[in-house]
Amino acid sequence: MFDRLQAELSMLLTQMENQPEDRHELYLSLREKLGEMRAYGMPIPDDILELEQQLDSEFSETKI
């Protein structure tokens, strides 16, 4: 289970780099995978946690 989620997470991060126009959709997928990892008590690398916080901040801002 851990290996599968880790591979999916890696794939999402690669897609974020290669397809920045789909960034919000990929962000939602990233949150979903991290939620699964948390539900199973799996460790999440610090750099991924930092990325999640940055993206949370980016997508929670209201644009007028």
PDB file of C-alpha atoms in Angstrom:
ATOM      1  CA  MET A   1       0.000   0.000   0.000  1.00  0.00           C
ATOM      2  CA  PHE A   2       2.747   2.448   0.986  1.00  0.00           C
ATOM      3  CA  ASP A   3       4.731   1.773  -2.193  1.00  0.00           C
ATOM      4  CA  ARG A   4       1.652   2.324  -4.374  1.00  0.00           C
ATOM      5  CA  LEU A   5       0.771   5.633  -2.707  1.00  0.00           C
ATOM      6  CA  GLN A   6       4.383   6.776  -2.824  1.00  0.00           C
ATOM      7  CA  ALA A   7       4.553   5.988  -6.563  1.00  0.00           C
ATOM      8  CA  GLU A   8       1.278   7.841  -7.203  1.00  0.00           C
ATOM      9  CA  LEU A   9       2.546  10.814  -5.219  1.00  0.00           C
ATOM     10  CA  SER A  10       5.757  10.874  -7.237  1.00  0.00           C
ATOM     11  CA  MET A  11       3.768  10.743 -10.479  1.00  0.00           C
ATOM     12  CA  LEU A  12       1.592  13.679  -9.363  1.00  0.00           C
ATOM     13  CA  LEU A  13       4.642  15.774  -8.526  1.00  0.00           C
ATOM     14  CA  THR A  14       6.124  15.054 -11.950  1.00  0.00           C
ATOM     15  CA  GLN A  15       2.853  16.054 -13.604  1.00  0.00           C
ATOM     16  CA  MET A  16       2.842  19.331 -11.641  1.00  0.00           C
ATOM     17  CA  GLU A  17       6.254  20.131 -13.073  1.00  0.00           C
ATOM     18  CA  ASN A  18       5.390  19.121 -16.637  1.00  0.00           C
ATOM     19  CA  GLN A  19       1.819  20.430 -16.834  1.00  0.00           C
ATOM     20  CA  PRO A  20       1.622  23.657 -14.842  1.00  0.00           C
ATOM     21  CA  GLU A  21      -1.658  24.591 -16.543  1.00  0.00           C
ATOM     22  CA  ASP A  22      -3.357  21.701 -14.687  1.00  0.00           C
ATOM     23  CA  ARG A  23      -1.844  22.754 -11.374  1.00  0.00           C
ATOM     24  CA  HIS A  24      -5.108  23.119  -9.437  1.00  0.00           C
ATOM     25  CA  GLU A  25      -6.447  19.734 -10.522  1.00  0.00           C
ATOM     26  CA  LEU A  26      -3.131  18.093  -9.646  1.00  0.00           C
ATOM     27  CA  TYR A  27      -3.143  19.891  -6.294  1.00  0.00           C
ATOM     28  CA  LEU A  28      -6.521  18.343  -5.494  1.00  0.00           C
ATOM     29  CA  SER A  29      -5.194  14.912  -6.416  1.00  0.00           C
ATOM     30  CA  LEU A  30      -2.139  15.509  -4.244  1.00  0.00           C
ATOM     31  CA  ARG A  31      -4.339  16.360  -1.271  1.00  0.00           C
ATOM     32  CA  GLU A  32      -6.332  13.200  -1.849  1.00  0.00           C
ATOM     33  CA  LYS A  33      -3.191  11.006  -1.862  1.00  0.00           C
ATOM     34  CA  LEU A  34      -1.804  12.722   1.223  1.00  0.00           C
ATOM     35  CA  GLY A  35      -5.151  12.159   2.941  1.00  0.00           C
ATOM     36  CA  GLU A  36      -4.894   8.446   2.167  1.00  0.00           C
ATOM     37  CA  MET A  37      -1.362   8.343   3.527  1.00  0.00           C
ATOM     38  CA  ARG A  38      -2.450  10.098   6.715  1.00  0.00           C
ATOM     39  CA  ALA A  39      -5.406   7.737   7.123  1.00  0.00           C
ATOM     40  CA  TYR A  40      -3.031   4.780   7.062  1.00  0.00           C
ATOM     41  CA  GLY A  41      -0.578   6.489   9.421  1.00  0.00           C
ATOM     42  CA  MET A  42       2.138   6.637   6.761  1.00  0.00           C
ATOM     43  CA  PRO A  43       4.933   9.178   7.090  1.00  0.00           C
ATOM     44  CA  ILE A  44       4.878  12.120   4.702  1.00  0.00           C
ATOM     45  CA  PRO A  45       8.254  13.617   3.763  1.00  0.00           C
ATOM     46  CA  ASP A  46       8.892  17.139   5.044  1.00  0.00           C
ATOM     47  CA  ASP A  47       9.393  18.564   1.548  1.00  0.00           C
ATOM     48  CA  ILE A  48       5.975  17.248   0.495  1.00  0.00           C
ATOM     49  CA  LEU A  49       4.394  18.792   3.592  1.00  0.00           C
ATOM     50  CA  GLU A  50       6.012  22.137   2.722  1.00  0.00           C
ATOM     51  CA  LEU A  51       4.723  21.868  -0.852  1.00  0.00           C
ATOM     52  CA  GLU A  52       1.240  21.105   0.456  1.00  0.00           C
ATOM     53  CA  GLN A  53       1.337  24.195   2.680  1.00  0.00           C
ATOM     54  CA  GLN A  54       2.519  26.393  -0.198  1.00  0.00           C
ATOM     55  CA  LEU A  55      -0.211  25.087  -2.482  1.00  0.00           C
ATOM     56  CA  ASP A  56      -2.850  25.440   0.252  1.00  0.00           C
ATOM     57  CA  SER A  57      -1.825  29.051   0.573  1.00  0.00           C
ATOM     58  CA  GLU A  58      -1.780  29.616  -3.188  1.00  0.00           C
ATOM     59  CA  PHE A  59      -5.210  28.142  -3.828  1.00  0.00           C
ATOM     60  CA  SER A  60      -6.928  29.508  -0.726  1.00  0.00           C
ATOM     61  CA  GLU A  61      -6.239  33.117  -1.707  1.00  0.00           C
ATOM     62  CA  THR A  62      -9.257  34.904  -3.082  1.00  0.00           C
ATOM     63  CA  LYS A  63      -8.592  36.674  -6.313  1.00  0.00           C
ATOM     64  CA  ILE A  64     -10.640  39.778  -6.977  1.00  0.00           C
TER      65      ILE A  64
END
